[in-house]
Short mmCIF file of C-alpha atoms in Angstrom, two decimals:
data_model
loop_
_atom_site.label_atom_id
_atom_site.label_comp_id
_atom_site.label_asym_id
_atom_site.label_seq_id
_atom_site.Cartn_x
_atom_site.Cartn_y
_atom_site.Cartn_z
CA MET A 1 -34.51 85.90 -44.66
CA LEU A 2 -37.99 86.06 -42.83
CA LEU A 3 -38.62 89.54 -44.84
CA ALA A 4 -37.27 87.40 -48.30
CA LEU A 5 -40.09 83.78 -47.22
CA ALA A 6 -42.76 86.37 -46.48
CA PHE A 7 -42.29 88.73 -49.68
CA GLY A 8 -39.92 86.33 -52.17
CA ALA A 9 -42.43 82.84 -52.12
CA PRO A 10 -45.14 82.68 -54.88
CA PRO A 11 -48.34 81.85 -53.55
CA ALA A 12 -49.31 78.54 -53.75
CA LYS A 13 -50.71 76.60 -57.21
CA ALA A 14 -53.74 74.59 -57.94
CA GLU A 15 -52.25 71.58 -59.43
CA GLY A 16 -52.74 69.69 -62.59
CA VAL A 17 -55.45 72.28 -64.75
CA ASP A 18 -55.01 75.65 -66.76
CA ILE A 19 -57.84 77.57 -67.79
CA THR A 20 -56.83 78.92 -71.86
CA ARG A 21 -59.62 80.31 -72.62
CA ALA A 22 -62.69 81.37 -70.81
CA ASN A 23 -65.51 84.01 -72.40
CA LEU A 24 -69.23 84.79 -71.54
CA GLU A 25 -71.73 84.14 -74.48
CA ALA A 26 -74.97 86.13 -75.03
CA ALA A 27 -77.13 83.34 -76.97
CA ASP A 28 -80.81 83.32 -78.19
CA GLU A 29 -82.08 81.22 -75.04
CA GLY A 30 -79.68 82.96 -72.71
CA TYR A 31 -75.82 83.48 -71.24
CA ARG A 32 -73.45 80.56 -72.29
CA LEU A 33 -69.83 80.21 -71.38
CA SER A 34 -67.19 79.35 -73.77
CA ILE A 35 -64.49 77.43 -72.13
CA ALA A 36 -61.20 75.60 -72.57
CA PHE A 37 -58.30 73.73 -70.10
CA SER A 38 -55.80 72.68 -70.08
CA PHE A 39 -54.29 69.38 -68.51
CA ASP A 40 -52.71 65.48 -67.88
CA LEU A 41 -54.10 63.57 -65.30
CA ASN A 42 -51.29 62.23 -63.15
CA ARG A 43 -50.43 58.50 -63.30
CA SER A 44 -52.67 57.74 -60.22
CA LEU A 45 -55.40 59.49 -61.60
CA GLU A 46 -55.16 56.98 -64.99
CA ASP A 47 -54.98 53.56 -62.61
CA ALA A 48 -57.82 54.62 -60.92
CA ILE A 49 -60.34 55.19 -63.65
CA GLN A 50 -58.25 51.86 -65.59
CA ARG A 51 -59.72 49.86 -62.68
CA GLY A 52 -63.23 51.18 -62.75
CA ILE A 53 -63.66 53.54 -60.18
CA PRO A 54 -65.01 57.47 -62.05
CA LEU A 55 -63.88 60.72 -61.86
CA TYR A 56 -65.72 63.33 -61.94
CA PHE A 57 -64.87 66.65 -63.44
CA THR A 58 -66.95 69.79 -62.16
CA THR A 59 -67.00 73.48 -63.23
CA GLU A 60 -67.93 76.18 -61.53
CA ILE A 61 -69.40 79.52 -62.06
CA GLU A 62 -70.42 82.57 -60.43
CA LEU A 63 -71.44 85.97 -61.45
CA SER A 64 -71.26 88.84 -59.06
CA ARG A 65 -72.69 92.92 -59.50
CA PRO A 66 -69.84 95.17 -58.51
CA ARG A 67 -71.75 98.10 -56.20
CA TRP A 68 -69.90 101.17 -54.18
CA TYR A 69 -72.27 101.50 -51.40
CA TRP A 70 -72.02 97.28 -50.20
CA PHE A 71 -70.18 94.30 -50.40
CA ASN A 72 -71.19 92.69 -54.46
CA GLU A 73 -74.41 91.60 -55.04
CA LYS A 74 -73.88 87.82 -55.75
CA THR A 75 -75.99 87.15 -59.06
CA LEU A 76 -75.68 83.52 -59.63
CA SER A 77 -73.73 80.77 -59.31
CA ALA A 78 -74.05 77.25 -61.27
CA SER A 79 -72.24 74.58 -61.94
CA GLN A 80 -71.53 71.27 -63.81
CA THR A 81 -69.78 68.31 -63.15
CA VAL A 82 -68.45 65.59 -66.22
CA ARG A 83 -68.41 61.81 -65.13
CA ILE A 84 -65.85 59.81 -67.05
CA ALA A 85 -65.93 55.52 -66.62
CA TYR A 86 -64.13 52.96 -68.07
CA ASN A 87 -66.33 49.33 -68.84
CA ALA A 88 -63.97 46.78 -69.02
CA LEU A 89 -66.69 44.89 -70.52
CA THR A 90 -67.35 47.26 -73.37
CA ARG A 91 -63.34 49.00 -73.54
CA GLN A 92 -65.11 51.43 -73.51
CA TYR A 93 -64.50 55.21 -72.19
CA GLN A 94 -68.00 57.07 -71.08
CA ALA A 95 -68.56 60.05 -70.35
CA ALA A 96 -71.70 62.15 -69.11
CA ILE A 97 -72.91 65.42 -68.39
CA GLY A 98 -74.95 66.20 -65.64
CA GLY A 99 -75.94 62.48 -65.14
CA GLN A 100 -76.68 61.82 -68.96
CA LEU A 101 -74.69 59.59 -70.73
CA GLN A 102 -73.17 61.67 -73.15
CA ALA A 103 -70.74 59.82 -75.66
CA SER A 104 -68.75 56.67 -75.49
CA PHE A 105 -64.68 56.38 -76.66
CA SER A 106 -62.40 54.07 -77.42
CA THR A 107 -59.54 55.83 -75.74
CA LEU A 108 -59.23 58.53 -72.17
CA ASP A 109 -57.94 61.24 -73.89
CA GLU A 110 -60.84 61.00 -76.78
CA ALA A 111 -63.12 61.10 -73.34
CA LEU A 112 -61.09 63.63 -71.59
CA SER A 113 -61.88 66.15 -74.94
CA LEU A 114 -65.34 66.72 -74.02
CA VAL A 115 -63.27 68.02 -70.18
CA ARG A 116 -61.08 69.98 -71.88
CA ARG A 117 -63.13 71.26 -74.27
CA PRO A 118 -66.85 70.89 -73.12
CA GLY A 119 -69.94 72.66 -75.69
CA ARG A 120 -70.92 76.15 -74.89
CA TRP A 121 -72.70 75.97 -71.57
CA LEU A 122 -75.80 77.48 -71.14
CA VAL A 123 -75.30 79.41 -66.73
CA ALA A 124 -77.88 82.07 -67.16
CA GLU A 125 -81.27 81.88 -68.70
CA LYS A 126 -82.57 85.33 -71.23
CA GLY A 127 -83.31 88.31 -68.74
CA ALA A 128 -81.16 86.60 -65.49
CA LEU A 129 -78.55 89.23 -66.37
CA LYS A 130 -78.86 93.31 -66.24
CA PRO A 131 -78.34 94.49 -69.96
CA GLY A 132 -75.81 97.14 -69.71
CA GLU A 133 -74.57 96.11 -65.91
CA VAL A 134 -70.66 95.24 -65.92
CA TYR A 135 -70.67 91.67 -63.92
CA ASN A 136 -67.12 89.56 -62.50
CA VAL A 137 -67.12 86.32 -63.37
CA GLU A 138 -65.28 83.65 -61.52
CA VAL A 139 -64.76 80.07 -63.01
CA ARG A 140 -62.77 77.13 -62.19
CA MET A 141 -62.56 73.59 -62.68
CA TYR A 142 -61.85 70.42 -60.36
CA LEU A 143 -61.45 66.60 -58.95
CA ASP A 144 -64.93 66.33 -57.20
CA VAL A 145 -63.63 63.39 -54.65
CA ALA A 146 -67.39 63.58 -52.76
CA ARG A 147 -68.81 62.11 -55.69
CA LEU A 148 -65.98 58.69 -55.34
CA PRO A 149 -66.59 56.08 -53.37
CA LYS A 150 -66.06 56.08 -50.32
CA PRO A 151 -62.76 54.57 -49.55
CA PHE A 152 -61.50 56.87 -52.27
CA GLN A 153 -62.56 59.79 -50.37
CA VAL A 154 -60.39 58.86 -47.79
CA ASN A 155 -58.04 58.29 -50.09
CA ALA A 156 -57.86 61.21 -51.79
CA LEU A 157 -57.48 63.11 -48.58
CA ASN A 158 -54.52 61.53 -47.65
CA ASN A 159 -53.25 61.95 -51.34
CA SER A 160 -51.49 64.51 -53.34
CA ASP A 161 -52.29 62.95 -56.48
CA TRP A 162 -55.84 63.53 -56.03
CA ARG A 163 -55.68 67.27 -55.54
CA PHE A 164 -56.23 68.45 -58.97
CA SER A 165 -57.78 72.09 -60.19
CA SER A 166 -57.41 74.98 -61.81
CA ASP A 167 -57.50 78.95 -60.32
CA TRP A 168 -60.13 80.86 -60.33
CA LYS A 169 -60.21 83.21 -63.69
CA GLN A 170 -61.92 85.83 -63.22
CA PHE A 171 -62.91 88.45 -65.72
CA THR A 172 -65.61 90.58 -65.64
CA TYR A 173 -68.31 90.49 -68.91
CA ARG A 174 -70.91 93.45 -69.93
CA ALA A 175 -74.51 92.05 -70.35
CA GLU A 176 -76.39 92.36 -73.56
#
């Protein structure tokens, strides 16, 4: 029975978010991340946003270059946060990327589309990656509870409804 528990148990899966597409693309100004997520907010998170509590969704990317003689060389890491908030006076959802107001939406689902399918995000300037080198890329998205108001941070630690994240998605990229 112990062997079945040790070897037969699947690994713990992150709740809520699936990465449906993730790839790096070379552009004139640098390297852009093209990514898409699939998720639905649970009832607790929907209630929180309806009551005026902004939610912060952070996407992280890490690039490392494998080396045979030592640990992988960490090339770069970047993050981007999308803030979704509800304004009861205007009855609009507002989405902001990196602290700058992006747009207003009439429904929560429309506002979450900015999180589910963000624009191609510039993660590295031109010249940051060595052409021809292969890089390991890791990407994930999560609800950033550290940005919530303090009383909700305490609640988020004790409540599984606030644990909302994807697993790390890994792929390789050959720089151009």
